[in-house]
CSV table of C-alpha atoms and ligand atoms in Angstrom, one decimal:
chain,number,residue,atom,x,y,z
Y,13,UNK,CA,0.0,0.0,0.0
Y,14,UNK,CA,1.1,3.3,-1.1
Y,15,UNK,CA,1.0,5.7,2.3
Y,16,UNK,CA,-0.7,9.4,1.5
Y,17,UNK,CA,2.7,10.7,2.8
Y,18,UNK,CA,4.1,9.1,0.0
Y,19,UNK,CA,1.6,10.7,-2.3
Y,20,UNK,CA,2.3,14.3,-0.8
Y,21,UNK,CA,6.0,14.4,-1.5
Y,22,UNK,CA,5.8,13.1,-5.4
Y,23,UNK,CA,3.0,16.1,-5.5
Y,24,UNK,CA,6.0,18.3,-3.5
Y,25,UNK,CA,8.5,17.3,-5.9
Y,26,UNK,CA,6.3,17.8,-9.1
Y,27,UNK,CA,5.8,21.2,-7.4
Y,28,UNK,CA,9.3,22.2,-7.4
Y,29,UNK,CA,9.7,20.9,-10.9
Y,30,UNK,CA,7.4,23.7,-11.9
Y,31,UNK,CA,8.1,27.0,-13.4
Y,32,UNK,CA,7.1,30.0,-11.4
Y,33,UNK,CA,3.6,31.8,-12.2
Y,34,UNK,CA,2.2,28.4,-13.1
Y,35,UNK,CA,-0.9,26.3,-12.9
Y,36,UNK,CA,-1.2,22.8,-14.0
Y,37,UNK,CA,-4.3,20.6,-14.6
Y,38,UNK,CA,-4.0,16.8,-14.3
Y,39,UNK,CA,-8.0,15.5,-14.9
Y,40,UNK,CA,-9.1,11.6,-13.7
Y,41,UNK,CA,-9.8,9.3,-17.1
Y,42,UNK,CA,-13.1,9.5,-18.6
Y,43,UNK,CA,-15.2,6.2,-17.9
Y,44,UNK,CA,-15.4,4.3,-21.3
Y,45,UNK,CA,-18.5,3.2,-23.3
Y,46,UNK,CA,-18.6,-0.6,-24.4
Y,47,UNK,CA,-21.9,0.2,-26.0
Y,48,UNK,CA,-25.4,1.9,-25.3
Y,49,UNK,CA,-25.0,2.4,-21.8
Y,50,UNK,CA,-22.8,-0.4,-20.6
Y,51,UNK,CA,-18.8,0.6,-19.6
Y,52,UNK,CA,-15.9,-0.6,-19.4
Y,53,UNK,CA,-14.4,-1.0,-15.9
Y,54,UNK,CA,-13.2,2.0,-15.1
Y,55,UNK,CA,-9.7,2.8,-14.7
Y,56,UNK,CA,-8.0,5.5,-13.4
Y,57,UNK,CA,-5.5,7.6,-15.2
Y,58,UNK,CA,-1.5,6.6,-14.5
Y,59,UNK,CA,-0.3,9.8,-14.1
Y,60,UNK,CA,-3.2,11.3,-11.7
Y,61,UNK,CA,-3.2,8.0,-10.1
Y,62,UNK,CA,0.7,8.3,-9.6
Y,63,UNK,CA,0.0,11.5,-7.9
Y,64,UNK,CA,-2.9,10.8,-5.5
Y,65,UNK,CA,-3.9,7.2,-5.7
Y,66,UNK,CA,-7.3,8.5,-6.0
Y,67,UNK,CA,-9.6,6.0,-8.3
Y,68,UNK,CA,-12.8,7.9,-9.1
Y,69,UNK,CA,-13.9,9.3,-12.2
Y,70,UNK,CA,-14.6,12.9,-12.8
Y,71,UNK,CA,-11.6,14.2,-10.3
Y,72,UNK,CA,-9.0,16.9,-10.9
Y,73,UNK,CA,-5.8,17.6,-9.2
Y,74,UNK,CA,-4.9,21.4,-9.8
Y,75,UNK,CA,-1.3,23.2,-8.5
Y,76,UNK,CA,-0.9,27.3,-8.7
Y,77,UNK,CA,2.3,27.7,-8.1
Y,78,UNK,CA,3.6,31.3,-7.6
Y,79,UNK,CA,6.9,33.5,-7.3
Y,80,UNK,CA,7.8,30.1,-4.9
Y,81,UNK,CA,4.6,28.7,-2.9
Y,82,UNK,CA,2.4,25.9,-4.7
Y,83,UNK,CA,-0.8,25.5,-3.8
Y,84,UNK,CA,-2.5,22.1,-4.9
Y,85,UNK,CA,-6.1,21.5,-4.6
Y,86,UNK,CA,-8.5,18.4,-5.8
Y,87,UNK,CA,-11.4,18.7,-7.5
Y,88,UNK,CA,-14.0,15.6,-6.8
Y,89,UNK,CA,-17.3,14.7,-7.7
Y,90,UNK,CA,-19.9,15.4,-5.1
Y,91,UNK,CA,-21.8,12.7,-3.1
Y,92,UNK,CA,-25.0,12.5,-5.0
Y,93,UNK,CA,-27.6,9.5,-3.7
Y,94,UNK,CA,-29.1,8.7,-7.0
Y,95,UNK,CA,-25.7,7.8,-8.7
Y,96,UNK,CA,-24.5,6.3,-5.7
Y,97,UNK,CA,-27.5,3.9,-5.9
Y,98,UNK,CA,-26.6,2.9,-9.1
Y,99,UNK,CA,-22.4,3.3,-9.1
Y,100,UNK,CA,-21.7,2.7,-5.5
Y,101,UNK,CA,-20.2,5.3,-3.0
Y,102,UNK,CA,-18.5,8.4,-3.7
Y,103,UNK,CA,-15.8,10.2,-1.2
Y,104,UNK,CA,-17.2,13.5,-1.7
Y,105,UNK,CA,-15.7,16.7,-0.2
Y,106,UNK,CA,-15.8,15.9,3.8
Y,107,UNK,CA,-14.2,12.6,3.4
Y,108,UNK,CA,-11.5,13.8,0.7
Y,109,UNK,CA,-10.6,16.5,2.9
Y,110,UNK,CA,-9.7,14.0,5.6
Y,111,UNK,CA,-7.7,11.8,3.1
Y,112,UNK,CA,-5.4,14.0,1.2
Y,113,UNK,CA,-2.7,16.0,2.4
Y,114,UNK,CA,-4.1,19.0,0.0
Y,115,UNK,CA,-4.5,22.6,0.8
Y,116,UNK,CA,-8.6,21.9,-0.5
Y,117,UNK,CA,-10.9,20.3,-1.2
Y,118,UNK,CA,-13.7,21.5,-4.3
Y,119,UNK,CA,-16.5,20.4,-6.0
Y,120,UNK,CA,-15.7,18.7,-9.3
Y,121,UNK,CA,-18.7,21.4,-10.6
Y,122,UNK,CA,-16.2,24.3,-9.4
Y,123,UNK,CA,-13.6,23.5,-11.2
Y,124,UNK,CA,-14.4,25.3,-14.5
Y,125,UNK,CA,-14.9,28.8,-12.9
Y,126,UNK,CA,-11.7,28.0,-10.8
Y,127,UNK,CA,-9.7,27.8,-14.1
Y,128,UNK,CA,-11.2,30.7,-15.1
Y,129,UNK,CA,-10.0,32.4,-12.2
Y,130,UNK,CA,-6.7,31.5,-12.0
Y,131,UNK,CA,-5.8,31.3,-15.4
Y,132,UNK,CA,-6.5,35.4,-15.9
Y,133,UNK,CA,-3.2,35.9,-14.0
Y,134,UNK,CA,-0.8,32.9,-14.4
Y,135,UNK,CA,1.8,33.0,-17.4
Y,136,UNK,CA,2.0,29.4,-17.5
Y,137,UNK,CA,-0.5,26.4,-18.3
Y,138,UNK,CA,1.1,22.5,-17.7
Y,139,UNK,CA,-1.4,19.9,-18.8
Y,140,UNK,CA,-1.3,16.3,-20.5
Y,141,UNK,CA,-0.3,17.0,-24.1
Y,142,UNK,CA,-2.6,13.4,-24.9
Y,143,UNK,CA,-5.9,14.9,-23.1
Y,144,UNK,CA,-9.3,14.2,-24.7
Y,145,UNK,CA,-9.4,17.4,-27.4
Y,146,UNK,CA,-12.8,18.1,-24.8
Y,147,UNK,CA,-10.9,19.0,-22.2
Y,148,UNK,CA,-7.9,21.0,-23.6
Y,149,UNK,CA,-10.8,23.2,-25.3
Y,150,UNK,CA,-12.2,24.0,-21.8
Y,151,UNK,CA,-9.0,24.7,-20.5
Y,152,UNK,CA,-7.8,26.9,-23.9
Y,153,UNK,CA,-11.1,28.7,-23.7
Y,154,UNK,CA,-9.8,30.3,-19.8
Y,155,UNK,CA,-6.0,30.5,-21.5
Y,156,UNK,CA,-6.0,33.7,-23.1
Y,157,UNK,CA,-3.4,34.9,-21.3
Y,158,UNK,CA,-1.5,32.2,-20.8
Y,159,UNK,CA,1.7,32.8,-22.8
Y,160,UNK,CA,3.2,29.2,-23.0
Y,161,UNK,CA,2.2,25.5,-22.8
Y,162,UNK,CA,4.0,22.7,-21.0
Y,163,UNK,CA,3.5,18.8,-20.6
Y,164,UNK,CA,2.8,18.0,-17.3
Y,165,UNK,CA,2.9,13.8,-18.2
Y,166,UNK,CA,6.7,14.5,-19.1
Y,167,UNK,CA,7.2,16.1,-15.5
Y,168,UNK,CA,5.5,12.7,-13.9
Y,169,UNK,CA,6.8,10.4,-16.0
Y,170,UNK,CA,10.6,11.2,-15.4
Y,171,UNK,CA,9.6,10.7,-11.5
Y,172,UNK,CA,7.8,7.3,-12.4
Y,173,UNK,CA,11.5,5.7,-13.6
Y,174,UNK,CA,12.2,5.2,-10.7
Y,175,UNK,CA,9.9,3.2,-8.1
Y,176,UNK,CA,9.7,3.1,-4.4
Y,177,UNK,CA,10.0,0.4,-1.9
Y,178,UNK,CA,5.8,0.7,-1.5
Y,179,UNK,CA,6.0,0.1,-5.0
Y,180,UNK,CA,8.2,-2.7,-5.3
Y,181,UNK,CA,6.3,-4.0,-2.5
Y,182,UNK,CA,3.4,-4.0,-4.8
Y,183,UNK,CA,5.1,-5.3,-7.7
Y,184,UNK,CA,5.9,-8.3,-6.0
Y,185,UNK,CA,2.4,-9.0,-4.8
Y,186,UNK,CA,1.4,-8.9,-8.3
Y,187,UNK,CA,4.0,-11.4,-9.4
Y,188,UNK,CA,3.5,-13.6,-6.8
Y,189,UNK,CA,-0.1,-14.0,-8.1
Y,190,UNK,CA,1.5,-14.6,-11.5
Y,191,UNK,CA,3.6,-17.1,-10.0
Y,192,UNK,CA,0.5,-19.2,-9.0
Y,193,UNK,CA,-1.2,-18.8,-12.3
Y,194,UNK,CA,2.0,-19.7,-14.6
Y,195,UNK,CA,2.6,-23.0,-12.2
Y,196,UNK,CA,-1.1,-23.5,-12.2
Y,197,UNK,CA,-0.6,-23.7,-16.4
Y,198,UNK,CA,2.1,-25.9,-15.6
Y,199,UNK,CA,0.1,-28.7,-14.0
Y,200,UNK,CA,-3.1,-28.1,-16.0
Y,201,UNK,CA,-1.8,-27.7,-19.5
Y,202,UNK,CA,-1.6,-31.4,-20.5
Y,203,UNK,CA,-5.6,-31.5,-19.7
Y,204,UNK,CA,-6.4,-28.6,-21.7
Y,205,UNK,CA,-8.1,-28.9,-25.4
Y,206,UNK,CA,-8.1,-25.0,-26.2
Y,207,UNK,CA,-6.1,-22.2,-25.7
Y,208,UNK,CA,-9.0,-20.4,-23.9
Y,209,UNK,CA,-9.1,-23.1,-21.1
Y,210,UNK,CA,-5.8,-22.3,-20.4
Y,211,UNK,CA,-6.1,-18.8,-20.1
Y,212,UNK,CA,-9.2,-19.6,-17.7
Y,213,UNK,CA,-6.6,-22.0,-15.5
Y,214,UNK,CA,-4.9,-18.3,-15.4
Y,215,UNK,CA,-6.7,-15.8,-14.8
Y,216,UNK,CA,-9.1,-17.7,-12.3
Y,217,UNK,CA,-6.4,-17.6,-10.0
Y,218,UNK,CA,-5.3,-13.7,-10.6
Y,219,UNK,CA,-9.3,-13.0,-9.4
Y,220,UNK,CA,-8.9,-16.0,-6.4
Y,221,UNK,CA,-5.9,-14.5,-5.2
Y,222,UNK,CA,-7.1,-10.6,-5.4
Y,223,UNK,CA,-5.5,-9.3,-7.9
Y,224,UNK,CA,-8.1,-6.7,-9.7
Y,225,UNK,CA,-7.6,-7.7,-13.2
Y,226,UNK,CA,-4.4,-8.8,-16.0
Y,227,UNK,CA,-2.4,-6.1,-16.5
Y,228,UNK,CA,-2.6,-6.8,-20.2
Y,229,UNK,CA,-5.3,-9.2,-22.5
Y,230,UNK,CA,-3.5,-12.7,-22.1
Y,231,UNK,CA,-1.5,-14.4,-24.6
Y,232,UNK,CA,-1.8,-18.1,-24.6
Y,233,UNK,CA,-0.3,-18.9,-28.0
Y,234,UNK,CA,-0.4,-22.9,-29.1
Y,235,UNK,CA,2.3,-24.1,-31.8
Y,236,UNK,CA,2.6,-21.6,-34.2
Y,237,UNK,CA,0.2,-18.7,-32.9
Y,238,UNK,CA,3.1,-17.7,-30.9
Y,239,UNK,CA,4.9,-16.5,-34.0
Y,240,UNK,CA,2.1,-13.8,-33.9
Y,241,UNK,CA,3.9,-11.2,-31.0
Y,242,UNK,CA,0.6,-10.1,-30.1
Y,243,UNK,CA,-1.4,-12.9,-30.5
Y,244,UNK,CA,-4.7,-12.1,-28.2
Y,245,UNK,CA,-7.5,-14.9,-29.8
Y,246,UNK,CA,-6.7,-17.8,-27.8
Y,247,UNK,CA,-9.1,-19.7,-29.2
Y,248,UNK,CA,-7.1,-22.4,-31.2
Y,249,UNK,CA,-6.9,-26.0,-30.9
Y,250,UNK,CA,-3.8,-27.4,-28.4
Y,251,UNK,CA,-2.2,-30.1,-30.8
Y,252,UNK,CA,0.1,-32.5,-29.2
Y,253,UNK,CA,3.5,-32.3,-28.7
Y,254,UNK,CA,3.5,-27.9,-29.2
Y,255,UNK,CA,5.2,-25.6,-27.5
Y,256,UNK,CA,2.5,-23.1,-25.8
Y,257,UNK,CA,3.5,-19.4,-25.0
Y,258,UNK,CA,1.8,-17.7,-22.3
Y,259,UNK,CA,2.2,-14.1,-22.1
Y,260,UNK,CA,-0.1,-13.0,-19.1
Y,261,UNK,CA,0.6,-11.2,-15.7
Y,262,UNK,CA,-2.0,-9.5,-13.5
Y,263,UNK,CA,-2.3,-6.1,-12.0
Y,264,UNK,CA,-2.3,-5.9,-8.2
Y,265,UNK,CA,-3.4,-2.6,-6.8
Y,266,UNK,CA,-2.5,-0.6,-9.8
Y,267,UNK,CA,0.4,-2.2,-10.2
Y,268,UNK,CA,1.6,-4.6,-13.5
Y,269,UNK,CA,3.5,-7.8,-13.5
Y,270,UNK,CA,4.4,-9.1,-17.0
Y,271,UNK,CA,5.9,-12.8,-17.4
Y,272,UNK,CA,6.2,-14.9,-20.4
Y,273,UNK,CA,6.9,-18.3,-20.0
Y,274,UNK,CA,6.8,-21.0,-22.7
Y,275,UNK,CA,5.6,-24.6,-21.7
Y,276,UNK,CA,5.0,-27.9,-23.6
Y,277,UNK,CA,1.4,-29.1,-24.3
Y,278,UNK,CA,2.2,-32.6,-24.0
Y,279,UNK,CA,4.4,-31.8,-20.9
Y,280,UNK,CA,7.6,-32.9,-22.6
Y,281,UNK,CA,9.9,-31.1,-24.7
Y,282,UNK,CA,10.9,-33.1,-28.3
Y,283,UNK,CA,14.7,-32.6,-28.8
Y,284,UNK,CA,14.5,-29.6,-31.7
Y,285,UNK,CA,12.0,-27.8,-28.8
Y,286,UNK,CA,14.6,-28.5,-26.4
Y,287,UNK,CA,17.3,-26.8,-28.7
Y,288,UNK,CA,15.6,-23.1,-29.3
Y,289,UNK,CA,14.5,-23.4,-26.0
Y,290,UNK,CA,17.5,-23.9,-24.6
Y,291,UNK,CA,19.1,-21.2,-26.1
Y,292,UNK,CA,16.4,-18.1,-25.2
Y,293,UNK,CA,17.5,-19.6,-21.8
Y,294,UNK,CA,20.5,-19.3,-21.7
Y,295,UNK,CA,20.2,-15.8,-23.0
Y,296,UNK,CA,18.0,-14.7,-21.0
Y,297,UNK,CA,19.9,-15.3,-18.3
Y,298,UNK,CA,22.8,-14.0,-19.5
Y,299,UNK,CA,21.1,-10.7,-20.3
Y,300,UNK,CA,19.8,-10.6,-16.7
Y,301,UNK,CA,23.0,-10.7,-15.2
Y,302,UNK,CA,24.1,-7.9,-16.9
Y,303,UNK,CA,21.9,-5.7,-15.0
Y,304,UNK,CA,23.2,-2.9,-13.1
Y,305,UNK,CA,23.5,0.9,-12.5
Y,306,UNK,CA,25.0,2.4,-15.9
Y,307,UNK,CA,24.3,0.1,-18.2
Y,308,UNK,CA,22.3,1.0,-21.2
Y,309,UNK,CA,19.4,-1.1,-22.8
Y,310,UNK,CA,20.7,-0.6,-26.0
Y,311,UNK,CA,23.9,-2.6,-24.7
Y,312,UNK,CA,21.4,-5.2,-23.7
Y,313,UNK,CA,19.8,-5.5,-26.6
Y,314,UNK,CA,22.8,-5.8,-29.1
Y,315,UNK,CA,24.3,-8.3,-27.1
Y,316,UNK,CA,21.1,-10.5,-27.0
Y,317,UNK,CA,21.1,-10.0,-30.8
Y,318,UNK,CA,25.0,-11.3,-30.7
Y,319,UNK,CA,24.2,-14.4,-28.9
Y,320,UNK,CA,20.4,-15.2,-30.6
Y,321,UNK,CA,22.4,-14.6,-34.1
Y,322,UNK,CA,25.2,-16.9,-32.6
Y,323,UNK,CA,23.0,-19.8,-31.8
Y,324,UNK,CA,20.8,-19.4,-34.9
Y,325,UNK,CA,24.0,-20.0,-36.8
Y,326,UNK,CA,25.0,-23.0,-34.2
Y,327,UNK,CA,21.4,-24.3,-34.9
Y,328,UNK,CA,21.3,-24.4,-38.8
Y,329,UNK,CA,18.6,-21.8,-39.0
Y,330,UNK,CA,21.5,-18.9,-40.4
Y,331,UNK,CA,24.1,-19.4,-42.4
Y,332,UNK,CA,27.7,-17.0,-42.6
Y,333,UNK,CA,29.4,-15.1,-40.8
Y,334,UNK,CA,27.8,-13.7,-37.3
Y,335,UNK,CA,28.9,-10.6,-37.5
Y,336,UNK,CA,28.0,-10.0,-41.5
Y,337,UNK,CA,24.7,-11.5,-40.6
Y,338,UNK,CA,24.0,-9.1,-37.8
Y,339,UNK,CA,25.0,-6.3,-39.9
Y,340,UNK,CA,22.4,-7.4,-42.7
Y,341,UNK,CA,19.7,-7.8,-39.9
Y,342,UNK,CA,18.8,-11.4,-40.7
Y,343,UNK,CA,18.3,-12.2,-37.3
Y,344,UNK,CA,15.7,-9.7,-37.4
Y,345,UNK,CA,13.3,-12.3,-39.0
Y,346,UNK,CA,13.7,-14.9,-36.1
Y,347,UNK,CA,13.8,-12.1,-32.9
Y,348,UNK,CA,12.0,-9.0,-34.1
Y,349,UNK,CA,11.0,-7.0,-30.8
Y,350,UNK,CA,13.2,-5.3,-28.2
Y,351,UNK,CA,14.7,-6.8,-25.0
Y,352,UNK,CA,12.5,-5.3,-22.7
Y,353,UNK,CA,10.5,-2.4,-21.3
Y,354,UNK,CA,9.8,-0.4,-18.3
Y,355,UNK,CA,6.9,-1.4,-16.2
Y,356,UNK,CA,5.2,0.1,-13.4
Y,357,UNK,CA,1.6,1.0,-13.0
Y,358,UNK,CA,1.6,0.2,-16.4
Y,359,UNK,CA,2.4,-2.7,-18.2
Y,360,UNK,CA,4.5,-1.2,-20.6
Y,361,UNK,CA,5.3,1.9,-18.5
Y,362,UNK,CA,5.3,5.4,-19.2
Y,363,UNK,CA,8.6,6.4,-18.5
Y,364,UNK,CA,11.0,7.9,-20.9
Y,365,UNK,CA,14.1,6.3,-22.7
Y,366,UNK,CA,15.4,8.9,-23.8
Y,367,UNK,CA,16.6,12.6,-21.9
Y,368,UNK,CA,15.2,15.7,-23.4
Y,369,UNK,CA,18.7,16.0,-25.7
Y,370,UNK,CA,17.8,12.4,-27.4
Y,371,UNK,CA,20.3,10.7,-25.1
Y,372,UNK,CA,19.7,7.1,-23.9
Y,373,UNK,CA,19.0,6.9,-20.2
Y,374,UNK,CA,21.0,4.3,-18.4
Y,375,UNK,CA,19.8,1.9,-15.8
Y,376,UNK,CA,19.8,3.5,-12.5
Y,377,UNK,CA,18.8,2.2,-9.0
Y,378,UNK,CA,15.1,1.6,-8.3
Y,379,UNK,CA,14.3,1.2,-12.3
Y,380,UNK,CA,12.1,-1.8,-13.1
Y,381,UNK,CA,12.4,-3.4,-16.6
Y,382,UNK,CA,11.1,-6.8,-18.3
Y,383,UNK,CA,14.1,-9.0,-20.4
Y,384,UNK,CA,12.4,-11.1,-22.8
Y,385,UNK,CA,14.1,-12.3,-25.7
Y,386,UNK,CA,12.8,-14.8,-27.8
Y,387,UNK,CA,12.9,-17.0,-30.9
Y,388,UNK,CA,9.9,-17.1,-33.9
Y,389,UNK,CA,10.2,-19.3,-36.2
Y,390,UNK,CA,7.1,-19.8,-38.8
Y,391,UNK,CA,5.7,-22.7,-39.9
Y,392,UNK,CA,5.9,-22.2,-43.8
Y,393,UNK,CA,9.7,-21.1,-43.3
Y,394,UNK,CA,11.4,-23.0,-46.0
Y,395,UNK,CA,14.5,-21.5,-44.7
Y,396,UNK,CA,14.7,-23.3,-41.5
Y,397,UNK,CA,14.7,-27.1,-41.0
Y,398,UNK,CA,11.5,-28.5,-40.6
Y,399,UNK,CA,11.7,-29.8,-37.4
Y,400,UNK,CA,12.3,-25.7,-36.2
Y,401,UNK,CA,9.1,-25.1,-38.0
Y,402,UNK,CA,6.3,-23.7,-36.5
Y,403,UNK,CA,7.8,-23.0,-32.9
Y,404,UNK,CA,7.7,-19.7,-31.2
Y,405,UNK,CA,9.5,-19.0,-27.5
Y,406,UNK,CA,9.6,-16.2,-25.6
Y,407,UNK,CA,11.0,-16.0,-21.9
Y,408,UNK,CA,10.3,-13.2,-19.3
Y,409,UNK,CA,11.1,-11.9,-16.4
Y,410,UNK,CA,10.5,-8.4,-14.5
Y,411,UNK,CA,14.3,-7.4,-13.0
Y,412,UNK,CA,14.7,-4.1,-10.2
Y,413,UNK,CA,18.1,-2.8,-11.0
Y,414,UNK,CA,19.8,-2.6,-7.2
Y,415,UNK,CA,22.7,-0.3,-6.3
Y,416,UNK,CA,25.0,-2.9,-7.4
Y,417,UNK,CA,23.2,-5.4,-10.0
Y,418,UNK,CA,19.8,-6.5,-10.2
Y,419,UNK,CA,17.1,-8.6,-8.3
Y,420,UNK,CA,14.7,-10.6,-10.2
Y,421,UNK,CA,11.7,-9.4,-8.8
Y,422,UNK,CA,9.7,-12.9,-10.7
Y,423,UNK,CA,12.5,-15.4,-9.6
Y,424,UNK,CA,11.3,-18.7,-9.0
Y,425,UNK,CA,8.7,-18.9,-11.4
Y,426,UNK,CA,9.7,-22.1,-13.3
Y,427,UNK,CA,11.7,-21.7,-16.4
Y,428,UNK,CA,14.7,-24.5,-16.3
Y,429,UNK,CA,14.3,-27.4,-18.7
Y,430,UNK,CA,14.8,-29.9,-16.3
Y,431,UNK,CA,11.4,-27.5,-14.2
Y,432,UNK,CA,9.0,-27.7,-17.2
Y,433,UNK,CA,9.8,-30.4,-19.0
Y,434,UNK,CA,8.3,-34.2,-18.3
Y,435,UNK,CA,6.5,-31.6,-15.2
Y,436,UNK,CA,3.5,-33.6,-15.5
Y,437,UNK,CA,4.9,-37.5,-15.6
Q,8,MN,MN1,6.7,-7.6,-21.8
């Protein structure tokens, strides 16, 4: 859990980050339709969440800041008995005022002539430069003065690089969940007929366990669906003797987990399985270790091109030189993503790579990344020996970057051979 104390000094720091004569607007996410007048389940912004862990709709987090002094006020939606009979219960002023560290607490209906207030005399607006065009015409319409325009999501998600121990706490809450449900595949996989049953084995046990949802629409790819990166249908047939790729990690409190592990449906490897798998192993691991303070992803990703290129050549499946292969990108066909990604409240977090000059940022204490290299190999590739044919593999793991190395946050979920394979006999 993520302390309101905690809250009150991101919103401090964001506050110094600021330019003087400044306001800046971060608004709750609007509630989707799924159709006529059904929703999706709501969820709340990152960033506003990041800043209040506030999860109601219609909310908005406001900062005047001045020659020095910020003020930062909240803006929520009042308690109102019809919608709460149908929505459930609303904080509403009194009780927000008791929660939050703030200097107020409005009516979400006040916030409009608020704006209109404030923004007469400040210089400078900060808002979310991807806002619904709805709401960056209300807040233009009070902006005539305002002489220049700043993201406020780039202020945030500079501070989200780097996470907290709450939030590590709640990273690994999430992944022990995912733990569960990737062993639960494990033992259930060989009496599974569909992809979808095996995604049910899954995500029953995020919900059993409490997590609140998956941090991301499940992959559970059978045989050669897993050559599709973002394979989401899961509705195919489990043949015997495939290689299945599951792709799924829940979302604990806000919080993502994001694991990829690949199993057999038969519960035993054949040897040219054994092989590829083998070898995103082995990387993977090796990539891991690499982890510390400094490094840069790029680093990470070249070299896990190096050693996929190496062992594609070791394997039969490319032929030459590594190095003149590497420089034509022929790997490229066989591992065509990235080594990994931030991840935080979001699955694929929004944090920056790059500074504000274009430069890479390096690894730095308290960062949280996923390393998943992989191998895709199609099954109409005449290139590749048959018996390759048709197998995708992916490995995963979520790593904290420590003062001095790395801790895998999602160690112990099974991914040695001598683990997975023959798990069932
Ligand atoms: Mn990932």
């Amino acid at each position: 859990m993520i302390v309101e104390a905690e809250y009150r000094e991101r919103r401090e720091f964001f506050s110094r980050k600021l330019k003087r004569n400044s306001v800046a607007v971060l608004f709750s996410s609007e509630p989707k339709t799924r159709s006529n007048d059904t929703e999706y389940p709501y969820r709340q912004d990152s960033n506003f969440y990041y800043m209040c862990g506030f999860t109601e709709d219609r909310a908005t987090l406001l900062f005047v800041k001045g020659e020095e002094k910020t003020a930062c006020y909240l803006f929520v939606y009042k308690k109102d008995k019809d919608e709460e009979l149908w929505n459930g219960k609303r904080l509403g002023v009194e009780q927000a005022k008791e929660r939050f560290d703030v200097d107020d607490v409005f009516q979400q209906s006040e916030l409009a002539s608020k704006l209109k207030e404030l923004l007469v005399e400040k210089k400078r607006l900060y808002y979310d430069f991807n806002l619904d065009y709805s709401k960056v015409k209300l807040l233009k319409r009070y902006a005539k003065n305002v002489e220049s325009f700043h993201n406020a999501a780039t202020v945030i998600e500079k501070m989200r690089l780097i996470k907290s121990p709450a939030e590590i706490a709640l990273i690994k809450k999430a992944l022990k969940i995912t733990k569960k449900a990737h062993h639960r595949a494990l033992k259930k996989v060989v009496k599974c007929r569909y992809e979808y049953e095996l995604q049910a084995e899954i995500e029953y046990l995020f919900r059993k366990f409490g997590a609140q949802s998956d941090a991301y629409t499940s992959i559970v790819a059978a045989g050669n669906n897993a050559n599709t990166l973002h394979y989401i249908q899961n509705s195919a047939k489990i043949e015997k003797n495939e290689l299945i790729l599951i792709d799924a990690g829940c979302e604990y409190d806000y919080y993502a987990s994001d694991i990829t592990r690949t199993i057999s449906s038969s519960g035993c490897f054949t040897e040219p399985q054994k092989e590829l798998y083998s070898l995103v192993l082995a990387v993977e691991k090796e990539i891991i270790t690499m982890l510390k303070p400094g490094v840069l992803r790029s680093d990470l990703q070249k070299r896990a091109e190096f050693l996929l290129c190496s062992g594609l050549v070791r394997l039969g499946i490319l032929q030459g030189s590594v190095k003149k292969l590497l420089k034509k990108q022929k790997h490229k066909k066989y591992y065509p993503h990235g080594i990994g990604h931030w991840m935080g409240i979001d699955v694929h977090d929004q944090a920056p790579y790059k500074t504000s000059k274009g430069k890479e940022i390096p690894l730095k204490e308290g960062m949280v990344l996923t390393i998943e290299p992989g191998i895709y190999i199609d099954k109409n590739d005449r290139d590749v020996p048959q018996k390759y044919r048709g197998i995708g593999i992916r490995i995963e793991d979520d790593i904290l970057v420590t003062s001095d190395g790395y801790e895998n946050l999602s160690k112990g979920i099974k991914k040695e051979l001598k683990e997975i394979d023959s798990f069932n006999s």
